[in-house]
C-alpha positions as a LaTeX table, in Angstrom:
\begin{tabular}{lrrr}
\hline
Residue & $x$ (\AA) & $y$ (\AA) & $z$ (\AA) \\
\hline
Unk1 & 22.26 & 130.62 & 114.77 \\
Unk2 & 18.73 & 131.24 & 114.74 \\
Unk3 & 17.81 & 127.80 & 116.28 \\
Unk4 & 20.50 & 128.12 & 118.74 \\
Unk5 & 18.63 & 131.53 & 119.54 \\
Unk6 & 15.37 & 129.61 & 119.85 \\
Unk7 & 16.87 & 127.16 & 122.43 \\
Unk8 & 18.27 & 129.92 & 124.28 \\
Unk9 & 14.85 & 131.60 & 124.62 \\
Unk10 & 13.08 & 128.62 & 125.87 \\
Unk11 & 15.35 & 128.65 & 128.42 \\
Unk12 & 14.78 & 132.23 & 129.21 \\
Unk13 & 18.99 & 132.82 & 128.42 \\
Unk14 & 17.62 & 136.09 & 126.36 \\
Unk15 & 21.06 & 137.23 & 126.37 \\
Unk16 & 22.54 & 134.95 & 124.46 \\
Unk17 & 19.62 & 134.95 & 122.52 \\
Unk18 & 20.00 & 138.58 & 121.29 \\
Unk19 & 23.45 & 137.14 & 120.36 \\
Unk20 & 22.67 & 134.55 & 118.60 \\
Unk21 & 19.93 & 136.48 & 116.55 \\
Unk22 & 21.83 & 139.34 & 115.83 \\
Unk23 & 24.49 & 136.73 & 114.06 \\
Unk24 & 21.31 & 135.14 & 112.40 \\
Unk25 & 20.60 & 138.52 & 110.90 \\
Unk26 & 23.89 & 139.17 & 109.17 \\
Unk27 & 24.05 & 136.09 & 107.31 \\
Unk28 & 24.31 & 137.20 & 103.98 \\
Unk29 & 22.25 & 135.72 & 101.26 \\
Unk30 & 18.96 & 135.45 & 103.57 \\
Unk31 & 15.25 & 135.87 & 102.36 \\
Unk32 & 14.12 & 139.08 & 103.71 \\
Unk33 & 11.10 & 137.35 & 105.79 \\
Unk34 & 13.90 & 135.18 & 106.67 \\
Unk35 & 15.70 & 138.14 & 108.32 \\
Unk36 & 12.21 & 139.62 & 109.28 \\
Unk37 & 11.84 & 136.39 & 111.62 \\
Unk38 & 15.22 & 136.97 & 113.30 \\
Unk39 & 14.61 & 140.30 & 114.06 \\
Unk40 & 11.28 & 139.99 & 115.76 \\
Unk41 & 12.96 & 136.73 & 117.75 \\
Unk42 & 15.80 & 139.30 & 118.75 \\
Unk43 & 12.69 & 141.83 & 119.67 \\
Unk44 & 11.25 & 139.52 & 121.84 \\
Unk45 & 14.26 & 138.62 & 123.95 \\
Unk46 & 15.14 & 141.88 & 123.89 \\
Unk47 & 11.59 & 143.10 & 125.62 \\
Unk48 & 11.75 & 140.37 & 128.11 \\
Unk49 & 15.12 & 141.64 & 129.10 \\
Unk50 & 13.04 & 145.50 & 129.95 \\
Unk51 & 14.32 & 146.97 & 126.63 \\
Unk52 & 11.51 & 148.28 & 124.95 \\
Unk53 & 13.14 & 150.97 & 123.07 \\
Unk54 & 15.08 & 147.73 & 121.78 \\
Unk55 & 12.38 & 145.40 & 121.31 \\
Unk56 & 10.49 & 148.21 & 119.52 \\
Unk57 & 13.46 & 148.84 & 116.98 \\
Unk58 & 13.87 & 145.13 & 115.95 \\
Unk59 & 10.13 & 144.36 & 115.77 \\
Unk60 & 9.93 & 147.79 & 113.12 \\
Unk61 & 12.63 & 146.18 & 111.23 \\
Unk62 & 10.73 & 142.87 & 110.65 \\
Unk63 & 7.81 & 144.78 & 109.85 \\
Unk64 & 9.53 & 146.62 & 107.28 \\
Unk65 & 10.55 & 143.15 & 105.84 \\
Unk66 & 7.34 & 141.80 & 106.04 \\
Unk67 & 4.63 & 143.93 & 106.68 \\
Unk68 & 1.90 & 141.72 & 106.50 \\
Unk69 & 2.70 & 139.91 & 109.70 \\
Unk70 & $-0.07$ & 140.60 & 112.23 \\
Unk71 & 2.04 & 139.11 & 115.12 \\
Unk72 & 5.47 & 142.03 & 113.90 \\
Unk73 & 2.71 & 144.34 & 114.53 \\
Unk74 & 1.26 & 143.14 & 118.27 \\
Unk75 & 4.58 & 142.52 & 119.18 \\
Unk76 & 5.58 & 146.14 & 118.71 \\
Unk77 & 2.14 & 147.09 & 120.09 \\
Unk78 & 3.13 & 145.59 & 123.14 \\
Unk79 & 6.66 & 147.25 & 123.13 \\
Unk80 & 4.43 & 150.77 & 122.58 \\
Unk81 & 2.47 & 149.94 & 126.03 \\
Unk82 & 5.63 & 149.16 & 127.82 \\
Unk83 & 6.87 & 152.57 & 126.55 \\
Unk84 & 3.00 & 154.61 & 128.21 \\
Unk85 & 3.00 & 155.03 & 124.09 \\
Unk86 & $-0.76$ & 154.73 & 123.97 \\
Unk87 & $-1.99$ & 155.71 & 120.81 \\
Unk88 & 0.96 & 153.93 & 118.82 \\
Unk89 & 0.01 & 150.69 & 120.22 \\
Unk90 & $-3.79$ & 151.19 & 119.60 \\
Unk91 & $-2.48$ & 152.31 & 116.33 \\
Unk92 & $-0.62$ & 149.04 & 115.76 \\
Unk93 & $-3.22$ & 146.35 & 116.97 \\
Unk94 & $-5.80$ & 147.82 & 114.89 \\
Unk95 & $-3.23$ & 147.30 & 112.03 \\
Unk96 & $-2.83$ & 143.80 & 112.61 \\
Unk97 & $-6.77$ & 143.61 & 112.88 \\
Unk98 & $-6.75$ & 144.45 & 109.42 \\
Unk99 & $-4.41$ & 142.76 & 107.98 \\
Unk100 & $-5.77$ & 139.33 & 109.77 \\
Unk101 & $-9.30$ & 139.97 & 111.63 \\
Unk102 & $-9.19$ & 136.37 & 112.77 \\
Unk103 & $-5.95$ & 136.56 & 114.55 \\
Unk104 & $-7.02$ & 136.69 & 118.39 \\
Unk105 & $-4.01$ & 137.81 & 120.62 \\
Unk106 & $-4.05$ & 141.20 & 118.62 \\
Unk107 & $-7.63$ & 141.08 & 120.31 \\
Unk108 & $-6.45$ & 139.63 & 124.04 \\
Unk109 & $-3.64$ & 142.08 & 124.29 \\
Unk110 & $-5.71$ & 145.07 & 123.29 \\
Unk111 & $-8.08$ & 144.67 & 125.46 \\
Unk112 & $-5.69$ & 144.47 & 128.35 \\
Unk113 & $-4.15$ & 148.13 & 127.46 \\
Unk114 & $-7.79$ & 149.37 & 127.48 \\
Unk115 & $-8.17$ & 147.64 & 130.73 \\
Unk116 & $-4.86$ & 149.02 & 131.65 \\
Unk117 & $-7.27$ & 152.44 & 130.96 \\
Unk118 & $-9.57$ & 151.85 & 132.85 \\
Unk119 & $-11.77$ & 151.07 & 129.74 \\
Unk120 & $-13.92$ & 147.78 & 131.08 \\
Unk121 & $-16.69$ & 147.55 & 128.77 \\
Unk122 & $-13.44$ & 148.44 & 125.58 \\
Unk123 & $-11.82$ & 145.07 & 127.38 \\
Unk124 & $-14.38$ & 142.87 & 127.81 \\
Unk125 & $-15.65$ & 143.23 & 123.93 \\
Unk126 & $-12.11$ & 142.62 & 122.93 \\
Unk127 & $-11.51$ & 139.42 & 125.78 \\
Unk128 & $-15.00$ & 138.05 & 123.48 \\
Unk129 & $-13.88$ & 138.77 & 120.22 \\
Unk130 & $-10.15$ & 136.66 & 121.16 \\
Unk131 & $-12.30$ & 133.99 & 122.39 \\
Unk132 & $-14.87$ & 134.06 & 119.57 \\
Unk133 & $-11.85$ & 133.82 & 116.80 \\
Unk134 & $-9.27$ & 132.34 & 118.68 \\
Unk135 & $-11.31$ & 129.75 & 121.10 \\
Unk136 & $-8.08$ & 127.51 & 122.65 \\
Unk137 & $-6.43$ & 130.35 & 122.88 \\
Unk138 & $-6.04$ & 130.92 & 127.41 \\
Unk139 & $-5.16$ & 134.60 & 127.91 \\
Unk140 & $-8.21$ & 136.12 & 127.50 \\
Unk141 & $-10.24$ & 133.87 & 129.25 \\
Unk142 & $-7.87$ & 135.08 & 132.58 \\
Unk143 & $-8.10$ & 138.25 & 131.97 \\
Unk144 & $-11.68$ & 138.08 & 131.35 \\
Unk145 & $-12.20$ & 136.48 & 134.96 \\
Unk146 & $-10.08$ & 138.93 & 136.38 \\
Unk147 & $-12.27$ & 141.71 & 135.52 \\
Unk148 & $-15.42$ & 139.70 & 136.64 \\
Unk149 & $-14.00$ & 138.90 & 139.88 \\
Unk150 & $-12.69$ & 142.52 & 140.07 \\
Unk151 & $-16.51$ & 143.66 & 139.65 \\
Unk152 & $-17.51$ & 141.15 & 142.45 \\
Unk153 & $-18.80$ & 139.01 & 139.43 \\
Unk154 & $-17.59$ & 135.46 & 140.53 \\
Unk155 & $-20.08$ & 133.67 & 139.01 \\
Unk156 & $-19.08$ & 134.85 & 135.83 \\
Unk157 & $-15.62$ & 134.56 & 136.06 \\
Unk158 & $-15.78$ & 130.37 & 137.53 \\
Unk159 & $-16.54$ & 129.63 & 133.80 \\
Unk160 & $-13.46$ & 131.81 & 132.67 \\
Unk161 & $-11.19$ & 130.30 & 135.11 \\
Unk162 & $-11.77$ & 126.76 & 134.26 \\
Unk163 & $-11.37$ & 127.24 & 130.41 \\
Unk164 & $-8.54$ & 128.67 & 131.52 \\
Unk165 & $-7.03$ & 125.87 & 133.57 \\
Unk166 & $-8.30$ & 123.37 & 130.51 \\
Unk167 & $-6.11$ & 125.78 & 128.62 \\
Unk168 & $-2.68$ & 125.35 & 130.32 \\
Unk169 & 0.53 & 123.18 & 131.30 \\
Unk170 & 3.14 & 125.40 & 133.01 \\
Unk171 & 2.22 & 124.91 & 136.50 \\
Unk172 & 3.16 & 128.72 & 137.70 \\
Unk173 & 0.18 & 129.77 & 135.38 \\
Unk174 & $-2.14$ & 126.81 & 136.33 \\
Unk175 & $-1.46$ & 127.92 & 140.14 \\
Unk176 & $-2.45$ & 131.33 & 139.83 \\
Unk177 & $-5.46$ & 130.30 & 137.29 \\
Unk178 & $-6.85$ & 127.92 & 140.75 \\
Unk179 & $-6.34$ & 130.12 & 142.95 \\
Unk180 & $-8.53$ & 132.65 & 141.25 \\
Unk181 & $-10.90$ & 129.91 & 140.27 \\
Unk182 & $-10.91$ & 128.85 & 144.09 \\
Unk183 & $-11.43$ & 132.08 & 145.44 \\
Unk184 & $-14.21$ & 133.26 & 142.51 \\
Unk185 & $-16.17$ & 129.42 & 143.87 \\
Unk186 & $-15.41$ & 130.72 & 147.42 \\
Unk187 & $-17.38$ & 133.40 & 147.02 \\
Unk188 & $-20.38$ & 132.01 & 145.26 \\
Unk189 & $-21.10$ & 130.23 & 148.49 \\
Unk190 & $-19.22$ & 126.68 & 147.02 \\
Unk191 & $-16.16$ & 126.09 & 150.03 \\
Unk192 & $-16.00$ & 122.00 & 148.60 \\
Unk193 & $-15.20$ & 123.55 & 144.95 \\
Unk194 & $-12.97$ & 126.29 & 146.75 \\
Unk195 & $-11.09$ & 123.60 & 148.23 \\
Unk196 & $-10.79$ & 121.51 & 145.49 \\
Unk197 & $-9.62$ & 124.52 & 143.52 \\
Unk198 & $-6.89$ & 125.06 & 146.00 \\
Unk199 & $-5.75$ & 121.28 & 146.20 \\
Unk200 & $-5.37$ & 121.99 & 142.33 \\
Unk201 & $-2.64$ & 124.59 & 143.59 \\
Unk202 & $-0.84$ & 123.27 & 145.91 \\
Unk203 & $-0.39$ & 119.67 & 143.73 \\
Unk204 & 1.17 & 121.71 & 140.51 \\
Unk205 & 3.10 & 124.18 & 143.46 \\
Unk206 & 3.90 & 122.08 & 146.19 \\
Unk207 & 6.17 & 124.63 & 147.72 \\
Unk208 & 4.26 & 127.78 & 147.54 \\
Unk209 & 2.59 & 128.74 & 150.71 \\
Unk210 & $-0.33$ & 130.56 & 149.77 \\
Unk211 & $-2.33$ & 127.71 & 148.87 \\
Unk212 & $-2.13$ & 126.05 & 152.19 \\
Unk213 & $-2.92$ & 129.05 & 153.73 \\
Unk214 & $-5.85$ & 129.42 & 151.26 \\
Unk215 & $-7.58$ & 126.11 & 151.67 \\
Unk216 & $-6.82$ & 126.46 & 155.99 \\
Unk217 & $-9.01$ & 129.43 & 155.82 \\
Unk218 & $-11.82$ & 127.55 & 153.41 \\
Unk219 & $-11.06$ & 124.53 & 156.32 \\
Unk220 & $-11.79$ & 126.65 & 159.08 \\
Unk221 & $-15.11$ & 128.40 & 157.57 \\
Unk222 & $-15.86$ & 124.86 & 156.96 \\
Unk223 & $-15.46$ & 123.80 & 160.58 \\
Unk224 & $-12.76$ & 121.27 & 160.02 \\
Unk225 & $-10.09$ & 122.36 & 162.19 \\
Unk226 & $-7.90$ & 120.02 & 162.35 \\
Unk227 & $-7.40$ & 120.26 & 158.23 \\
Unk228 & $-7.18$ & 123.76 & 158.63 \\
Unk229 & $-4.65$ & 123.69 & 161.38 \\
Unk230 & $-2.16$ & 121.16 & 159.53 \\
Unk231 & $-2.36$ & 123.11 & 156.28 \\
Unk232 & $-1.35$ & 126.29 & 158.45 \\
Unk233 & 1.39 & 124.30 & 159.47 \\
Unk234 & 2.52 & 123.78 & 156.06 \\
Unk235 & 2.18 & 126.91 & 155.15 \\
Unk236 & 4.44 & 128.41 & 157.97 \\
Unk237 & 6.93 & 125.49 & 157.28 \\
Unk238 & 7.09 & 127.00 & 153.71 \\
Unk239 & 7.60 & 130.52 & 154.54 \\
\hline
\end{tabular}
């Protein structure tokens, strides 16, 4: 049961998932940290199906199994934010801090609540720390970059971006980590790295229109119309 609810979260069935977990838990016989591992499994298909108030239950329950789990404890931090229930998720990162101060998403997905609060400077310490403990770990070097390019701060984010893209397999991510890479070298004056950036994007998303229409309009500032036209071509083929 519980690899059968692994499989069918891979695949994104979450569903069947739950099902399959929920089975999982009511063996009889089972380790408690063996049950504690089902129910945060269950949590996490539960939250990517929008249930919070679910995902929040079963991630308690494995934490009451096995409290000294840092990820139980991000997990339901994250299930907290989902909820606007601020302090209970600040509450809960800083547990798993604790418990394991090397342990860098509990880092990377605090910071992005703070930056969710408009707290920059709370973010960016917390984007360092995840990236000081945790180095091959890619989330915070995106969100990192985001904030720099949101601050007009491309040339600090280019460096972000492309540990991010070193990071990285599942082309939908690597997409959106070029484009933002291509755009952040855009506007440090660097079209050829722009470009390249955005042939990055359309290779892993052939399909996806935006980065034709992104490299036309580096084309066209470039003065090479004819590229630019035929990628604007594409791109209205797509759409």
């Amino acid at each position: 049961y519980y690899d059968l609810g692994i499989v069918f979260q891979r695949s994104r069935a979450h569903a069947q998932a739950v099902e399959s977990f929920s089975m999982y838990t009511m063996i009889p016989g089972l380790k408690p940290e063996f049950v504690a591992d089902g129910y945060y499994n269950r949590g996490i298909s539960q939250r990517a199906q929008k249930k919070p108030d679910l995902a929040y239950a079963d991630y308690t329950k494995a934490i009451e199994l096995n409290p000294k789990k840092p990820e139980y404890l991000v997990n339901r931090a994250n299930a907290s934010a989902d909820m606007k229930k601020i302090d209970s998720a600040m509450t809960d990162y800083g547990q798993a801090i604790k418990i394991d101060p090397t342990y860098g998403q509990a880092y990377a997905q605090r910071g992005i609540l703070y930056s969710s609060q408009g707290r920059v400077d709370d973010a960016l310490r917390d984007f360092a720390k995840s990236i000081e403990v945790s180095p091959t770990y890619a989330e915070p070097y995106y969100n990192r970059g985001t904030i720099y390019s949101g601050k007009k701060e491309f040339a600090k984010a280019i460096p972000d971006y492309e540990k991010y893209v070193s990071l990285i397999s599942d082309p939908v991510y690597l997409a959106d980590g070029y484009m933002n890479l291509g755009i952040a070298q855009f506007y440090t004056g660097n079209p050829q790295k722009a470009v390249d950036a955005f042939t990055k994007v359309i290779e892993v998303q052939p399909k996806w229109a935006n980065g034709y229409k992104a490299r036309a309009m580096v084309y066209r500032e470039m003065k090479k119309t004819d590229l630019a036209d035929a990628d604007e071509r594409r791109a209205a083929d797509l759409k």
